[in-house]
XYZ file of C-alpha atoms in Angstrom:
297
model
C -0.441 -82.391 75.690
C -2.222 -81.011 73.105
C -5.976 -80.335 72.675
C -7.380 -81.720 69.718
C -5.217 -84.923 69.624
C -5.988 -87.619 71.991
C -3.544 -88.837 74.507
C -3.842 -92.635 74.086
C -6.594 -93.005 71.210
C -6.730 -91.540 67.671
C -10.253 -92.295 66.265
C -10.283 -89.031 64.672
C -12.249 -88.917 61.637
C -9.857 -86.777 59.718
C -8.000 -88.300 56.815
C -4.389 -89.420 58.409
C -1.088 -88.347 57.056
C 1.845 -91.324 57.058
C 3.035 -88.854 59.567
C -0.057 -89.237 61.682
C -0.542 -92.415 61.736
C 3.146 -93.218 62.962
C 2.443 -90.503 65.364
C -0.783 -92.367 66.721
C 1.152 -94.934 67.626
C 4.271 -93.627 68.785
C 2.830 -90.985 71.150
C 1.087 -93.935 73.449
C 4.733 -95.238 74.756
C 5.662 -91.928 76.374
C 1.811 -91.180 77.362
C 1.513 -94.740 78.944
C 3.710 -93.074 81.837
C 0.811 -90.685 82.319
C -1.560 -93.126 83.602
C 0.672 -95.639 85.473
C 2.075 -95.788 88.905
C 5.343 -95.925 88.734
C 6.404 -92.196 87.664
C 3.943 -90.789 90.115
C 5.741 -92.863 92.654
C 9.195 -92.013 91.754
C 8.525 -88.365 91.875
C 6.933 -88.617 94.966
C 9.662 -90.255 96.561
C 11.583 -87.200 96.078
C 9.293 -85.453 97.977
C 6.551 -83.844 95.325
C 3.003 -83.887 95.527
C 1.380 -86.981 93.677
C -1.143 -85.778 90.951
C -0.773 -81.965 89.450
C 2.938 -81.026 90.723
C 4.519 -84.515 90.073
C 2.988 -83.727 86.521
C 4.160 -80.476 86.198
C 7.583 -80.787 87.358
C 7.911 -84.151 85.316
C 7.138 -82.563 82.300
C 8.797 -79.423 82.694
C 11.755 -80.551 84.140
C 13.658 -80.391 80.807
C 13.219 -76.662 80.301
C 15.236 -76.074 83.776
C 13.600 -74.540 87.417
C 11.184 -72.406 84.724
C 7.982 -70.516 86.382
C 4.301 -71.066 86.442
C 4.215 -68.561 83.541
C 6.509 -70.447 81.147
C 4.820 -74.092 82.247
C 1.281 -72.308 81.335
C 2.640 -70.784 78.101
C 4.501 -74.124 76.964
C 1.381 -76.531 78.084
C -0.997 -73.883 76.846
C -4.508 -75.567 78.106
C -3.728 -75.308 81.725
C -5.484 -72.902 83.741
C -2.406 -70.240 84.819
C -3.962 -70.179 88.731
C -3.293 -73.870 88.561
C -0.022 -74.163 87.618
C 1.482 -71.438 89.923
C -0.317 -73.663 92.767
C 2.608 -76.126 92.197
C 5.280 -74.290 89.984
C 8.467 -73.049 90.622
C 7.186 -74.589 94.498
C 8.219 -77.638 93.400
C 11.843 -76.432 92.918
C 11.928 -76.268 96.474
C 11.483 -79.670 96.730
C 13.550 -81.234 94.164
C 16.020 -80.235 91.229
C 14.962 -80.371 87.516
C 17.753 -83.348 87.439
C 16.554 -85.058 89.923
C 13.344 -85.014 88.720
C 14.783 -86.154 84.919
C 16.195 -89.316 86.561
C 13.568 -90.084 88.376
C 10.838 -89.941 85.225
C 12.866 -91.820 83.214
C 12.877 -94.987 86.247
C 9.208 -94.631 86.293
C 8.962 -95.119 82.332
C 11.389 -98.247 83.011
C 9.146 -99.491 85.447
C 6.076 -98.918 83.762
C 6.866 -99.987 80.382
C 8.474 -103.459 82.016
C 5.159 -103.481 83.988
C 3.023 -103.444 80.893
C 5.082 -104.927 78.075
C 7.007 -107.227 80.027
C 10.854 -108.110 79.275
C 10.634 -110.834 76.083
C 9.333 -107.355 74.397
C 11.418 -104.919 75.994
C 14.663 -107.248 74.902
C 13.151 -107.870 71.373
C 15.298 -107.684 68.283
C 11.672 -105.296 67.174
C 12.054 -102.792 70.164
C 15.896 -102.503 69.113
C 14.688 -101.268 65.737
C 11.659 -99.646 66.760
C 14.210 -97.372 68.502
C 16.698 -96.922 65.750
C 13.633 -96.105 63.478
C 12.179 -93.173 66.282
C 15.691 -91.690 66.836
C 16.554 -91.448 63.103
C 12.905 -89.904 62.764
C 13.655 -87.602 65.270
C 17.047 -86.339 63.510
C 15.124 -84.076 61.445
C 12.896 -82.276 64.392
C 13.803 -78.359 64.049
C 14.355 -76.546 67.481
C 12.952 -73.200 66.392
C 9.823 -71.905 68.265
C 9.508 -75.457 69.799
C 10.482 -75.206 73.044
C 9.159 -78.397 74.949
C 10.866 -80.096 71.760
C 14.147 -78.127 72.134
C 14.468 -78.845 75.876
C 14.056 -82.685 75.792
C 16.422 -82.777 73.153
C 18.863 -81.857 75.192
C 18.795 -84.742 77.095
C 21.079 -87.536 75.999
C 19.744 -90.780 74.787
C 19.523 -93.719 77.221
C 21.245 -96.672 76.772
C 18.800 -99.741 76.758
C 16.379 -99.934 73.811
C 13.343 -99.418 75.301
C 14.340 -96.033 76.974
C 15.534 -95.198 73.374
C 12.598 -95.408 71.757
C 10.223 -93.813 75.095
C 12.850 -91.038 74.722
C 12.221 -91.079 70.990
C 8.844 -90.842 71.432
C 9.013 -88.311 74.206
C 10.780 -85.914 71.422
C 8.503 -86.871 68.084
C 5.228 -86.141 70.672
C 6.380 -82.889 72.048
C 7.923 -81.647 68.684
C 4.494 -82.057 66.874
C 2.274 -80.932 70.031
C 4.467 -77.639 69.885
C 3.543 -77.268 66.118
C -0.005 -78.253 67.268
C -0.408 -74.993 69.787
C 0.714 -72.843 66.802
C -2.212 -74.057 64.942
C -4.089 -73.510 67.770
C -3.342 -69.954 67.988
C -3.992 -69.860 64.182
C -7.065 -70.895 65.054
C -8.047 -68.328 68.010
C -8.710 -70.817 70.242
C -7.798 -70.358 74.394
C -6.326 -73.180 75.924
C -9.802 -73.846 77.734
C -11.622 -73.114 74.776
C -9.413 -76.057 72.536
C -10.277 -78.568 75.534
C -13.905 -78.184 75.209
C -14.172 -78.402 71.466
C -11.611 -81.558 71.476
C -14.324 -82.648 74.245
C -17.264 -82.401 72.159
C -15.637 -84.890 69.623
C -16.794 -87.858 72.568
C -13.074 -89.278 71.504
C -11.069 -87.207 73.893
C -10.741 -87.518 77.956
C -13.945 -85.990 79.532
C -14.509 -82.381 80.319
C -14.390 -83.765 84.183
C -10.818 -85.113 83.730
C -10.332 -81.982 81.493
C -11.507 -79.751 84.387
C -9.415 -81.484 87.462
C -6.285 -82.051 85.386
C -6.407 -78.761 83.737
C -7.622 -76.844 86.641
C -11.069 -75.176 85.195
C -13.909 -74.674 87.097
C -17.276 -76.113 85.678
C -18.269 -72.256 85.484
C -15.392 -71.378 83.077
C -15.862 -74.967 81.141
C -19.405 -73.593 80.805
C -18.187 -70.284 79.866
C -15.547 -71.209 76.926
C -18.598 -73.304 75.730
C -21.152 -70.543 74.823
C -18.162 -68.563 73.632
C -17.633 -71.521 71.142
C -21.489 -71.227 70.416
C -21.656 -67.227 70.011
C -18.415 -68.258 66.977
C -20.697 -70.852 65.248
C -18.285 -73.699 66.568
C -20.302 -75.731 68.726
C -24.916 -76.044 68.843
C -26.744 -75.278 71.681
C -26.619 -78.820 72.947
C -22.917 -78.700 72.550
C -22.096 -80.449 69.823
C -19.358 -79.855 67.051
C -21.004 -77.904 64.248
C -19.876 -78.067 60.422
C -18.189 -74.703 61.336
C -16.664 -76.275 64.284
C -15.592 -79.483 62.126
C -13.885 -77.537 59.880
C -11.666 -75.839 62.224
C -10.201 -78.959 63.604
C -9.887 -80.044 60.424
C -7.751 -76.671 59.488
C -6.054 -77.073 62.845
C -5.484 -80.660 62.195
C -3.879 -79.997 58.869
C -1.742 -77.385 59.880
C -0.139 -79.470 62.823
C 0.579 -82.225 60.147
C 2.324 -79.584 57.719
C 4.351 -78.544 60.986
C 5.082 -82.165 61.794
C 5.766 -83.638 58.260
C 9.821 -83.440 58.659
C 10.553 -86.233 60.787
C 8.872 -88.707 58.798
C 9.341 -87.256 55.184
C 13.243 -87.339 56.344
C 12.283 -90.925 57.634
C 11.234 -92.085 54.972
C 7.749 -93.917 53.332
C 8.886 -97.645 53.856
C 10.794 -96.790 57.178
C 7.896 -94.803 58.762
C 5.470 -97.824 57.446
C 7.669 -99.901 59.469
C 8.201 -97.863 62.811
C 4.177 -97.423 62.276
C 3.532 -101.404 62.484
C 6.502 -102.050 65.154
C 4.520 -99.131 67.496
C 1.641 -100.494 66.975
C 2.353 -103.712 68.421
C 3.277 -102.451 71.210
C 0.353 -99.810 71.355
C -1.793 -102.704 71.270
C -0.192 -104.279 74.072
C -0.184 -101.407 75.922
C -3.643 -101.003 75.564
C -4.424 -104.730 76.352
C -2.299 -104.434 79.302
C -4.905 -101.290 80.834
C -2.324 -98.876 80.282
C -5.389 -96.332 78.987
C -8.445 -96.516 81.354
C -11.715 -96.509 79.168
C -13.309 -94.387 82.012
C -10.852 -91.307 81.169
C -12.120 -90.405 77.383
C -15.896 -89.602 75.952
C -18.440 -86.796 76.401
C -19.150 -85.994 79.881
């Protein structure tokens, strides 16, 4: 996902949008999937790799049997050397549809696993997902293409996969507004990792490095870049300079993202915002979001 956001926590200290904070709380029911089981084991039932290509294929598999070049373009923080380890390779394997099928039992699984059924069957999770989908109605297509792709999928059935679906669509149509404002910002995809890093709120620069597929020379390289702009100190901390730019960056991705929740609605998104959050914080409580994956390091 994106760089300066975090993938299950948002202790950001910038001021937070309506927008945002729904979003916080929304974006940890599709990005529970990332750290679970279940997925990883679907996918590698149909014959992918566990770890990197199971996670590239997943994620990709809306956009169609797409190329390591469109994968590194559309994830943008991914090291392109990486990616083409496992993509198109894993089209060998499996089919984009399989692969769709196949995610969406591993978010069943996982999300039963971790919020168990009184919740998933809860008059709240029903609404929770009438409240993400309507969100979701006003999520433009144009120059979002990780957005555009999953919303060509049709919506599941069963309330749960609704609202994961929901959220799959309101996370990937704000982290494609998010890389724009990264570009704004003329930050690589490696250099947008390490100053996220240097916040201590965001997964370490050693998860950063084996997910992402950076070596610690070019982690260490992207960092004195960020020093030679002003952006980070010697001992590699986030300067007032650097501060500022996530704080432009941040405010830009808002502006990109304010549609589905301005079309949403103040007292509906103040509603989705408390329903998530329940179940963020069960989630959470359940170990859905290892504490060893996020701080300096």
């Amino acid at each position: 996902m994106t760089s300066f956001e975090t993938t299950a926590f948002e202790t950001t200290s910038f001021e937070a949008s309506a927008g945002r904070r729904c979003h916080n709380v929304v974006n940890p029911v599709h990005t529970s999937v990332y750290f679970a089981p279940e997925q990883q084991d679907e996918l590698a039932a149909l014959g992918l790799e566990r770890g990197a290509m199971a996670y590239f294929a997943g994620r990709a598999a809306p956009l169609g049997e797409v190329g390591a070049g469109t994968v590194t373009a559309t994830f943008y923080n991914f090291n392109h050397e990486h990616v083409a380890r496992y993509i198109p390779a894993a089209w060998a394997v499996t089919t984009p549809e399989a692969v769709l099928t196949a995610r969406l039992r591993g978010a069943d699984g996982t999300l039963r696993r971790l919020l168990g059924e009184e919740v998933l069957t809860s008059k709240e999770m029903v609404e929770a997902a009438e409240l993400a989908l309507r969100a979701t109605e006003a999520c433009r297509r144009e120059a979002r293409p990780l957005y555009a792709a999953n919303a060509g999928l049709s919506v599941p059935e069963k309330p749960h996969l609704a609202l994961w679906h929901a959220a799959t669509l309101l996370r990937e149509h704000r982290g494609d507004g998010h890389l724009a404002a990264l570009a704004v910002a003329g930050l690589s995809g490696i250099e947008a990792l390490v100053l996220h890093n240097a916040t201590g709120t965001a997964p370490t620069s050693a998860l950063f490095m084996r997910t992402r597929g950076w070596s610690a020379e070019q982690w260490s390289a992207a960092r004195d870049r960020l020093c030679e702009r002003g952006l980070l100190d010697k001992a590699g901390d986030l300067t007032d300079a650097g501060a500022a730019l996530r704080g432009e960056a941040e405010a830009l991705t808002d502006r990109l993202d304010a549609a589905p929740y301005d079309h949403l609605g103040p007292a509906a998104t103040a509603r989705l915002t408390e329903l998530a959050g329940g179940f963020t914080r069960t989630l959470r409580a359940a170990g859905a979001f290892p504490a060893a994956h996020f701080g300096k390091g």
